[in-house]
mmCIF file of N, CA and C in Angstrom:
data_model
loop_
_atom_site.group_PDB
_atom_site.id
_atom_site.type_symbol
_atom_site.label_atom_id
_atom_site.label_comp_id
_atom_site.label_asym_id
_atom_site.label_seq_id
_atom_site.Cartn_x
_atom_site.Cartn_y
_atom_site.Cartn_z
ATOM 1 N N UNK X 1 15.009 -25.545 2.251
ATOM 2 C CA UNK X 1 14.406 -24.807 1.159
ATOM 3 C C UNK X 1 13.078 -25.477 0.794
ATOM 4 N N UNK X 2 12.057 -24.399 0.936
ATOM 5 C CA UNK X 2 10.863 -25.156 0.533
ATOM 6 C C UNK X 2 10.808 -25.181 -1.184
ATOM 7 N N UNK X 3 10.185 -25.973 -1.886
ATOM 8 C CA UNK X 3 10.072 -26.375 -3.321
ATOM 9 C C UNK X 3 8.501 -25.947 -3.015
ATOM 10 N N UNK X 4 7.881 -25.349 -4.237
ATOM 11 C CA UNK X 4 6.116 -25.015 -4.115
ATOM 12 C C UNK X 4 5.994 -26.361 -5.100
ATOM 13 N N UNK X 5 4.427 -27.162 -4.629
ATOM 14 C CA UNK X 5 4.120 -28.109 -5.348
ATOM 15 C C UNK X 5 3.876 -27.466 -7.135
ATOM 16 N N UNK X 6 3.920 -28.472 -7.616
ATOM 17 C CA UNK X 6 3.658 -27.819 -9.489
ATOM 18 C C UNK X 6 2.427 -28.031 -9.790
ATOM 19 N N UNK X 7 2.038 -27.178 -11.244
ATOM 20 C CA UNK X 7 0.953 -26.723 -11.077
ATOM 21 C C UNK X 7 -0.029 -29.038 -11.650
ATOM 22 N N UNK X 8 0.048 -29.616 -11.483
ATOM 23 C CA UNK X 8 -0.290 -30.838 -11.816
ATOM 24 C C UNK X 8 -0.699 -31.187 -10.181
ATOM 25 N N UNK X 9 0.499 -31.015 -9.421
ATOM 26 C CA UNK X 9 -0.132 -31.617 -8.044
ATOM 27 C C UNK X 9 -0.897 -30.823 -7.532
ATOM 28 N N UNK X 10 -1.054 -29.364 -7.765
ATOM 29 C CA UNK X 10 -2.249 -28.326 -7.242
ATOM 30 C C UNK X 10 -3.676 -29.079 -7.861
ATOM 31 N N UNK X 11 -3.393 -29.240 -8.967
ATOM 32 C CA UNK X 11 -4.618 -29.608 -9.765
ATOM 33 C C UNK X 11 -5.069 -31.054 -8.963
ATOM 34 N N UNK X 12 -4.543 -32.128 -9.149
ATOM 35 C CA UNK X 12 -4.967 -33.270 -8.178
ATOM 36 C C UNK X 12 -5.186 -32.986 -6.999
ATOM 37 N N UNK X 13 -4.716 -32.021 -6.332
ATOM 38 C CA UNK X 13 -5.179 -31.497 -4.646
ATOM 39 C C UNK X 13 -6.884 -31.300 -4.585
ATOM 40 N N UNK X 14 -7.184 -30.248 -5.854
ATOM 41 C CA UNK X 14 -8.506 -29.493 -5.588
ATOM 42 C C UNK X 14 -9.302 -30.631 -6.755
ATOM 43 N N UNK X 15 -8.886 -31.447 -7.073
ATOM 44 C CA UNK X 15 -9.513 -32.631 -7.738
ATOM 45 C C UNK X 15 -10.715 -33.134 -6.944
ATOM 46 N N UNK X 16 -9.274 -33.456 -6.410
ATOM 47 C CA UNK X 16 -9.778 -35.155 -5.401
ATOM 48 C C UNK X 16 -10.839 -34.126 -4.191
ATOM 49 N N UNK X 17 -10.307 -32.892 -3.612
ATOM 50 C CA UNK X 17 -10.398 -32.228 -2.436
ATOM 51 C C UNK X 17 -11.894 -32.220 -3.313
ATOM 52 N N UNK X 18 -12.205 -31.958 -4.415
ATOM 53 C CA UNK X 18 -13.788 -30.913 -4.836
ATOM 54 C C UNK X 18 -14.669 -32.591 -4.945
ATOM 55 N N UNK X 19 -14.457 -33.517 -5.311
ATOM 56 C CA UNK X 19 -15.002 -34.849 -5.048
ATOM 57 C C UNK X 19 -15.631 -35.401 -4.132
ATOM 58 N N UNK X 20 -14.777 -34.696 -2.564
ATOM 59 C CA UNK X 20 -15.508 -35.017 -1.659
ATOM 60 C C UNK X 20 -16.313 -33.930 -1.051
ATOM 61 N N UNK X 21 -16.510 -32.803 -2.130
ATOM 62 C CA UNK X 21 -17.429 -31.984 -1.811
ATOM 63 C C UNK X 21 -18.779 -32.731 -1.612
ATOM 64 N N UNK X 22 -19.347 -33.848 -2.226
ATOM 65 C CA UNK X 22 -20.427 -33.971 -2.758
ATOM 66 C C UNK X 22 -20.822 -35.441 -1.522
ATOM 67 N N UNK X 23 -19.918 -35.988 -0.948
ATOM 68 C CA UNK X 23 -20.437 -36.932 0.046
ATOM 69 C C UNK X 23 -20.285 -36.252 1.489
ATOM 70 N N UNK X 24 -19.298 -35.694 1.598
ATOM 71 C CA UNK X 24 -18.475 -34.955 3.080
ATOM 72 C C UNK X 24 -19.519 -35.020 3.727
ATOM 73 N N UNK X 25 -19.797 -34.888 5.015
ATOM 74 C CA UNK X 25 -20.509 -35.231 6.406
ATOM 75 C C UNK X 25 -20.934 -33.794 6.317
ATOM 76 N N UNK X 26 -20.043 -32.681 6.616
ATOM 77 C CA UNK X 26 -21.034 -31.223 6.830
ATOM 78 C C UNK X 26 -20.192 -30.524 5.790
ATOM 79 N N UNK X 27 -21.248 -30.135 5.044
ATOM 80 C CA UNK X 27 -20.509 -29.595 3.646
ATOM 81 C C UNK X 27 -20.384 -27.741 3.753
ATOM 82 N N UNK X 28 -21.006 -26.830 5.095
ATOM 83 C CA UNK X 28 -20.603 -25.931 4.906
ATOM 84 C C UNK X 28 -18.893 -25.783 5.312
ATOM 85 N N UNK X 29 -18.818 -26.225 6.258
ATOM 86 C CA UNK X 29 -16.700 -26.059 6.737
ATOM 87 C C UNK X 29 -16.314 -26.270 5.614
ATOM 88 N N UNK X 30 -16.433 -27.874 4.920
ATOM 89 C CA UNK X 30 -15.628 -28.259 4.196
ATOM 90 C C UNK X 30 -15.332 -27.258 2.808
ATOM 91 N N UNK X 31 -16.712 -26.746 2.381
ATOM 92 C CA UNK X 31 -16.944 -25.989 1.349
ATOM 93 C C UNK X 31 -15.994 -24.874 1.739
ATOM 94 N N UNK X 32 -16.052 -24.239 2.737
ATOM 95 C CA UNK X 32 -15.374 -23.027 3.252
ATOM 96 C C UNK X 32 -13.777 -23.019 3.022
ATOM 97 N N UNK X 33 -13.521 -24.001 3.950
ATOM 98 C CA UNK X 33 -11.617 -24.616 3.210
ATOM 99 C C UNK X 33 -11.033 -24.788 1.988
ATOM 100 N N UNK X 34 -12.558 -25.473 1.465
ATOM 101 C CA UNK X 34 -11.901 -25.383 -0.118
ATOM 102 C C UNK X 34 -12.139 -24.189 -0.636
ATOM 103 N N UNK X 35 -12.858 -23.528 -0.594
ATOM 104 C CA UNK X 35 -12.855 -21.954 -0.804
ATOM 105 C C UNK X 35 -11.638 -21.092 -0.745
ATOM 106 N N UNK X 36 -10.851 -21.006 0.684
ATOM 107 C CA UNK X 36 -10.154 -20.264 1.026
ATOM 108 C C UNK X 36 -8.829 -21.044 0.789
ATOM 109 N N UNK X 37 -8.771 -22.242 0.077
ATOM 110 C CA UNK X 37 -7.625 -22.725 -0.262
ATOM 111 C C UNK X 37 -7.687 -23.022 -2.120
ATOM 112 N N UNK X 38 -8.385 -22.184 -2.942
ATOM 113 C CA UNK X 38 -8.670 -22.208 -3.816
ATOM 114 C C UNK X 38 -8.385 -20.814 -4.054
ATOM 115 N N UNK X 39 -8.784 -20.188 -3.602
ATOM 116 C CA UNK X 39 -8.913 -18.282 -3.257
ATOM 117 C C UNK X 39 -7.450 -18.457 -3.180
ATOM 118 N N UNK X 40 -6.899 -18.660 -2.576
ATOM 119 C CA UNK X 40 -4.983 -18.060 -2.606
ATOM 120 C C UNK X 40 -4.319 -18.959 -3.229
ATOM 121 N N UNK X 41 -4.880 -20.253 -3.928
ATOM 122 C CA UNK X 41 -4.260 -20.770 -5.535
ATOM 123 C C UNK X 41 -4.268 -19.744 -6.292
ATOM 124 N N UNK X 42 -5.587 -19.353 -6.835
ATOM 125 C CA UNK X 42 -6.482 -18.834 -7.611
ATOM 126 C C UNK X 42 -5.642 -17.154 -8.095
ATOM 127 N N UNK X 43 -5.909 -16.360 -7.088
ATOM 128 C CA UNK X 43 -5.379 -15.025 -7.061
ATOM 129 C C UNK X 43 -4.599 -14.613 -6.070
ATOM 130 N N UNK X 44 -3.858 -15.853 -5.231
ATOM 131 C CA UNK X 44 -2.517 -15.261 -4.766
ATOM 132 C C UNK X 44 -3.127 -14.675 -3.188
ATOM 133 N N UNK X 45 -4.314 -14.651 -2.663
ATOM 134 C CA UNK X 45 -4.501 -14.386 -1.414
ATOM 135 C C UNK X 45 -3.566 -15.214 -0.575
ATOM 136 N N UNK X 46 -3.342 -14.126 0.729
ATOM 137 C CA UNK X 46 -2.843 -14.526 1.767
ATOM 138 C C UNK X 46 -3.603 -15.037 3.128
ATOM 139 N N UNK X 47 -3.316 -16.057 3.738
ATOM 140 C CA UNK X 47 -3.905 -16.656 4.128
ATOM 141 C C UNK X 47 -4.764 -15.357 5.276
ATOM 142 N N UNK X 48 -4.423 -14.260 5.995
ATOM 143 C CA UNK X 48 -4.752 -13.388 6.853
ATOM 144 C C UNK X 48 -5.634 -12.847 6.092
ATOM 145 N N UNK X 49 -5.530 -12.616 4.324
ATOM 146 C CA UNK X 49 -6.503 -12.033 3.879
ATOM 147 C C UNK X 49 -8.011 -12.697 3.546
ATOM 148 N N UNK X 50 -7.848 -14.059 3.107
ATOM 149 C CA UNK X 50 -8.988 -14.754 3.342
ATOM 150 C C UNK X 50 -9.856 -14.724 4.627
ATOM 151 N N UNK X 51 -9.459 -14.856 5.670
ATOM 152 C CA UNK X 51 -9.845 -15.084 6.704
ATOM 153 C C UNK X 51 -10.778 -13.355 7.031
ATOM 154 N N UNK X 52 -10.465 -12.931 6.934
ATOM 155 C CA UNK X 52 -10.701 -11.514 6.787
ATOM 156 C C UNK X 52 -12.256 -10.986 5.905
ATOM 157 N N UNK X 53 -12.576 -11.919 5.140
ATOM 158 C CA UNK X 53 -13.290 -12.147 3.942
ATOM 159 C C UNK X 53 -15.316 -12.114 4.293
ATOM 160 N N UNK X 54 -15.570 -11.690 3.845
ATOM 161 C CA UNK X 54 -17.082 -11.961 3.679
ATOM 162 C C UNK X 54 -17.520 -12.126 2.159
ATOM 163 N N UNK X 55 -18.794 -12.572 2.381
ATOM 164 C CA UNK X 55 -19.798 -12.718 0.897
ATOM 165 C C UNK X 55 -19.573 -11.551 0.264
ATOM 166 N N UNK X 56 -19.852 -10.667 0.816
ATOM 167 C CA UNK X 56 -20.122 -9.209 0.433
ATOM 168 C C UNK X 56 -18.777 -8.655 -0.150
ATOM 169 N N UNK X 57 -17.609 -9.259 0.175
ATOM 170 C CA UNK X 57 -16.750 -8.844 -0.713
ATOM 171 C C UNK X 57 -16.707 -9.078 -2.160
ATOM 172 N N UNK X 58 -17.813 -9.721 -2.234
ATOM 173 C CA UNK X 58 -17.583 -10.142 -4.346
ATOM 174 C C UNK X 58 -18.106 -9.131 -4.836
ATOM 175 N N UNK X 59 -17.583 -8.618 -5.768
ATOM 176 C CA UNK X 59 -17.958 -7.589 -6.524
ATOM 177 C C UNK X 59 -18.353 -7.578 -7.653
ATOM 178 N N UNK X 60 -19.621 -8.545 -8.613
ATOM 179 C CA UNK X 60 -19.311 -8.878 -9.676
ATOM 180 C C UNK X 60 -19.713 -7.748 -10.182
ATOM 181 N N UNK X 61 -20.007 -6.395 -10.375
ATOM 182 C CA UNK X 61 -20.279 -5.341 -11.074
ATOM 183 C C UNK X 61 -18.804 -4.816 -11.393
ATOM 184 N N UNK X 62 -17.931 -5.066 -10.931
ATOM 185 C CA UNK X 62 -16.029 -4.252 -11.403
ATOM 186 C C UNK X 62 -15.594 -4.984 -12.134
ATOM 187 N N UNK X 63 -15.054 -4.757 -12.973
ATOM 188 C CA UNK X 63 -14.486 -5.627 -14.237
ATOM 189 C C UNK X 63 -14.821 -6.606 -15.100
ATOM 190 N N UNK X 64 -14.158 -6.848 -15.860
ATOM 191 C CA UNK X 64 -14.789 -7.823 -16.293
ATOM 192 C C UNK X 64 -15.335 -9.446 -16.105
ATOM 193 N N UNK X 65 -14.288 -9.716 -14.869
ATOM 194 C CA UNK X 65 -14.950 -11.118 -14.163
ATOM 195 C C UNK X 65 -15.013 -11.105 -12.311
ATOM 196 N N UNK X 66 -15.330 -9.517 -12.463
ATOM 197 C CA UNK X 66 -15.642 -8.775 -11.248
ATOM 198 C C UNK X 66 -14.581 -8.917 -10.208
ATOM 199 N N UNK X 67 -14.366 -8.364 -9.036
ATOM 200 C CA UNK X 67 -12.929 -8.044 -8.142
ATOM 201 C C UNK X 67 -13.534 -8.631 -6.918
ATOM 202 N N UNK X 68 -12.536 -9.176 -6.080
ATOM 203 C CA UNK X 68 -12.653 -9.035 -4.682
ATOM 204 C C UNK X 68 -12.694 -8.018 -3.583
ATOM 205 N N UNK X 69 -13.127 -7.544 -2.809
ATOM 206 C CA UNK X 69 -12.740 -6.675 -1.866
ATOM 207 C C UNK X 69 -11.306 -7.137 -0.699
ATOM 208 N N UNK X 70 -10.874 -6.980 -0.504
ATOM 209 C CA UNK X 70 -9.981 -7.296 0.343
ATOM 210 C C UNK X 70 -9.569 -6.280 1.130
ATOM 211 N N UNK X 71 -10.231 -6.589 2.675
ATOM 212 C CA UNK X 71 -10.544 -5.236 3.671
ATOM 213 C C UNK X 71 -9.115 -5.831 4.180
ATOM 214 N N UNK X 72 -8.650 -6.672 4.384
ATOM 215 C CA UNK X 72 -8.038 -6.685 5.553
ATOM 216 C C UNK X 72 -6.055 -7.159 5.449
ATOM 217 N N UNK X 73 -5.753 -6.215 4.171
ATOM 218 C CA UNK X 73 -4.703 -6.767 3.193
ATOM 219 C C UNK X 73 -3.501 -6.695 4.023
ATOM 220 N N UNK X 74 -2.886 -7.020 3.151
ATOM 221 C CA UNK X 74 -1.226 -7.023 3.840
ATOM 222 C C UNK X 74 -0.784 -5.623 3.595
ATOM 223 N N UNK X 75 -0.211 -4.797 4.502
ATOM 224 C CA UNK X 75 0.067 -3.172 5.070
ATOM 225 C C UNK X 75 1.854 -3.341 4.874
ATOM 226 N N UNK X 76 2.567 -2.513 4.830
ATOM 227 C CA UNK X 76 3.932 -1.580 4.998
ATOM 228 C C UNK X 76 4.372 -1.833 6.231
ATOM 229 N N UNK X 77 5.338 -2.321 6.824
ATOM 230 C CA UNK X 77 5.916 -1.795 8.101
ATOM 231 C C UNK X 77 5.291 -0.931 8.752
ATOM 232 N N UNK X 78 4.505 -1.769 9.354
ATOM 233 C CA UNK X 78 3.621 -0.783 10.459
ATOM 234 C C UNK X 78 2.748 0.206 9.858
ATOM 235 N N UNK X 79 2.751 -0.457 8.799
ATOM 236 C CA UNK X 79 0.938 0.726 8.204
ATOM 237 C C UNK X 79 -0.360 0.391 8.597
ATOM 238 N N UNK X 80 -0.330 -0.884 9.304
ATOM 239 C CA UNK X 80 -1.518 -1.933 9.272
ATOM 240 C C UNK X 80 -2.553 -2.282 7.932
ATOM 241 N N UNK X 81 -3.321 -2.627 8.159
ATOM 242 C CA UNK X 81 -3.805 -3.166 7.603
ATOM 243 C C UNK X 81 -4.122 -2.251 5.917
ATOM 244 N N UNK X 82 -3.742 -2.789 4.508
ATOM 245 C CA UNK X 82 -4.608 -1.881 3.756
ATOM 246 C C UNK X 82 -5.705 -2.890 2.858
ATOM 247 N N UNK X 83 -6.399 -2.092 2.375
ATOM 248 C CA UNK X 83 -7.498 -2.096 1.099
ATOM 249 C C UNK X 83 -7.156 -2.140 0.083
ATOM 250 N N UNK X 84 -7.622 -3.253 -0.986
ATOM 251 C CA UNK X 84 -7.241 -3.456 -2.378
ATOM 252 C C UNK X 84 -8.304 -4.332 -3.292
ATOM 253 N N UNK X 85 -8.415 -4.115 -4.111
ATOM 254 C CA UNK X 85 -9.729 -4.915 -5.270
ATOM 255 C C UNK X 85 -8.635 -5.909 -6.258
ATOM 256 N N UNK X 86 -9.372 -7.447 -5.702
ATOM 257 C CA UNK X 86 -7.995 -8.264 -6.396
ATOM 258 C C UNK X 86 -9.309 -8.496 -7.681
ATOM 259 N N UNK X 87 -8.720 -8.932 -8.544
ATOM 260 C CA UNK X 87 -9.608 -8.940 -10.257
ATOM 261 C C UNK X 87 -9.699 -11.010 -9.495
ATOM 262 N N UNK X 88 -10.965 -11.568 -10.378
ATOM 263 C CA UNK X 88 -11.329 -12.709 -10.200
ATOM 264 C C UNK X 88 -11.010 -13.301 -11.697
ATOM 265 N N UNK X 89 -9.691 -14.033 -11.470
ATOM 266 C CA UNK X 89 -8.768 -14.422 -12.371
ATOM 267 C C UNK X 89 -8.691 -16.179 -12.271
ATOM 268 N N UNK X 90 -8.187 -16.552 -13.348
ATOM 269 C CA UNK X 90 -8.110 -17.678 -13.753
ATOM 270 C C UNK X 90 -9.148 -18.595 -13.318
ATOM 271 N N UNK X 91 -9.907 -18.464 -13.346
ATOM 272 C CA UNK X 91 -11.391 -18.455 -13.023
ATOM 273 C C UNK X 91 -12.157 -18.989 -11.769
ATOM 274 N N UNK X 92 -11.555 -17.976 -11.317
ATOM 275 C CA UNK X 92 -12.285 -17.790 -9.639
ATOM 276 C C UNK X 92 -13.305 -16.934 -9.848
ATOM 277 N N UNK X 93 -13.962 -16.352 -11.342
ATOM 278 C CA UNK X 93 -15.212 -15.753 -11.031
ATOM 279 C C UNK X 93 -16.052 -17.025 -10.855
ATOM 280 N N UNK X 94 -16.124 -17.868 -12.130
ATOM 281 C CA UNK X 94 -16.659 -19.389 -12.080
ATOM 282 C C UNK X 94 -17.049 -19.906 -10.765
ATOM 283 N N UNK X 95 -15.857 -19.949 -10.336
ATOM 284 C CA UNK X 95 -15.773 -21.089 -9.300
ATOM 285 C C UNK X 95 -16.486 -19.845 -8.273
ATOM 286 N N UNK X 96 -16.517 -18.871 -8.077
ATOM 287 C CA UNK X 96 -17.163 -17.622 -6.871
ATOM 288 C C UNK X 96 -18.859 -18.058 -7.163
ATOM 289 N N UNK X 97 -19.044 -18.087 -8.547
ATOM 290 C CA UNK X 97 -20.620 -17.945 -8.354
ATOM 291 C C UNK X 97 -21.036 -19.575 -8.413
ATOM 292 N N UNK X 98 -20.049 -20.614 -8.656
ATOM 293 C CA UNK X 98 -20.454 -21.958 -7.822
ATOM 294 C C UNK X 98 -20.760 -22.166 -6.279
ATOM 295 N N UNK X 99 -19.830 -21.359 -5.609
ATOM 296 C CA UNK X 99 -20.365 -21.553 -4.199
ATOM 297 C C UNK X 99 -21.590 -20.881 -3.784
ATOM 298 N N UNK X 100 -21.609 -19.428 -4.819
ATOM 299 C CA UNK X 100 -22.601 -18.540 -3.840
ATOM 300 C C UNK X 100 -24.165 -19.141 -4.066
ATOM 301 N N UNK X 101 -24.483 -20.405 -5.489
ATOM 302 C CA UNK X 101 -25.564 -21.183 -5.492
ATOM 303 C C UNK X 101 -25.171 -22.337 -4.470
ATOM 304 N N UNK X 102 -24.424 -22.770 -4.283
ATOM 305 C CA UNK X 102 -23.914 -23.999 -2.987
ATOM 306 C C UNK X 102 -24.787 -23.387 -1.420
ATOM 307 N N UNK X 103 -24.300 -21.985 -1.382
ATOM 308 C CA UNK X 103 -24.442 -21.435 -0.324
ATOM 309 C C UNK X 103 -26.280 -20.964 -0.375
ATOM 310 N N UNK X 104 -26.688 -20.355 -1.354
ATOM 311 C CA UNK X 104 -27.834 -20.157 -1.032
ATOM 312 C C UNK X 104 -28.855 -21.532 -1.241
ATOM 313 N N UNK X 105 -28.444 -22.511 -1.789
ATOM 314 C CA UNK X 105 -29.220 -23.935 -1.430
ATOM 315 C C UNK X 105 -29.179 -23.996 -0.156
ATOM 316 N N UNK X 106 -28.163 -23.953 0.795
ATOM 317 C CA UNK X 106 -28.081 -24.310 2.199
ATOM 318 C C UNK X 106 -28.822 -23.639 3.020
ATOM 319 N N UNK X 107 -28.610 -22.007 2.824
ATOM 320 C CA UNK X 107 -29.443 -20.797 3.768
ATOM 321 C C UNK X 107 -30.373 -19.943 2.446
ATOM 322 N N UNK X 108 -31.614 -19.992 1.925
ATOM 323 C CA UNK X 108 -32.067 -19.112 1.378
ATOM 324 C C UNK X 108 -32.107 -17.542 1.815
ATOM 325 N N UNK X 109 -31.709 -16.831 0.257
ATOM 326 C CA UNK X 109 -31.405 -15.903 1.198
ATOM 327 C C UNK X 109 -30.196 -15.256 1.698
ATOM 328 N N UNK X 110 -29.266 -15.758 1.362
ATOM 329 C CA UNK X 110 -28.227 -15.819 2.414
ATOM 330 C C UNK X 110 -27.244 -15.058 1.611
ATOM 331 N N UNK X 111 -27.249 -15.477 0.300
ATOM 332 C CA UNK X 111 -26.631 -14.931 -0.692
ATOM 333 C C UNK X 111 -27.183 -14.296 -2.213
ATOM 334 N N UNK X 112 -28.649 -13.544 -2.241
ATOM 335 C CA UNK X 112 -29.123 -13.287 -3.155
ATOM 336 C C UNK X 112 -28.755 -12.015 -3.958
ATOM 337 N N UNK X 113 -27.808 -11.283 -3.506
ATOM 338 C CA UNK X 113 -27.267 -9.910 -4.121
ATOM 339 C C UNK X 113 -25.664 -10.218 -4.615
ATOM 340 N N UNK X 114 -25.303 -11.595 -4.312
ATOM 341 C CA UNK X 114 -23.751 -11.872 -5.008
ATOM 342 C C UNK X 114 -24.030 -12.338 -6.057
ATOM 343 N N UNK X 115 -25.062 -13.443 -6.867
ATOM 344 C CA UNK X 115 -25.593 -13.656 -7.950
ATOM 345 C C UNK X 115 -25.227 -12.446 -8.996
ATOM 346 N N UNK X 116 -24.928 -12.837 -9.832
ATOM 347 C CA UNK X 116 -24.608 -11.928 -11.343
ATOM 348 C C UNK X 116 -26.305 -11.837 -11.947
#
């Protein structure tokens, strides 16, 4: 039986993990992992659905701390793949428009229409 870690050791995970954002050797991967392992803390993504993911899925114009796109969701018994707008909750809008300045320091440009 697996036990899920509690929410204290999640928190020391993306602690320590966001700490070495700032020395790490190549900070786009690393940034990326912590992204997509923050993203399915955050709002419950599945790991197939992250992966699935672009910039362009942020939506900050839908709601109030704007939605994800999620093209490539989890489907029905053989429905394949469906479509769904996850809301940017417990504050993964925050943390969304921290990377997308992370990201356009790195590539100008790269991300100037995800900006709020």
């Amino acid at each position: 039986m697996r036990i899920p870690a509690s929410e204290p050791e999640v928190g020391a995970l993306f602690t320590g993990w966001g700490g070495e954002l700032a020395t790490c050797r190549k900070f786009a991967p690393t940034a990326r992992n912590y992204t997509a392992s923050k993203l399915m803390s955050q709002v419950g993504l599945r790991v197939s659905e992250v992966c699935g993911l672009d910039l362009d899925d942020i939506k900050w114009d839908l709601g109030r701390f704007g939605k994800l796109h999620v093209r490539h969701g989890k489907g029905a018994r053989g429905s394949g793949s469906r479509e769904r707008m996850v809301p940017l909750i417990n504050g993964a809008d925050r943390f969304e428009g921290w990377l997308a300045e992370r990201l356009e320091g790195l590539a100008p440009g790269i991300r100037s229409e995800a900006k709020r």
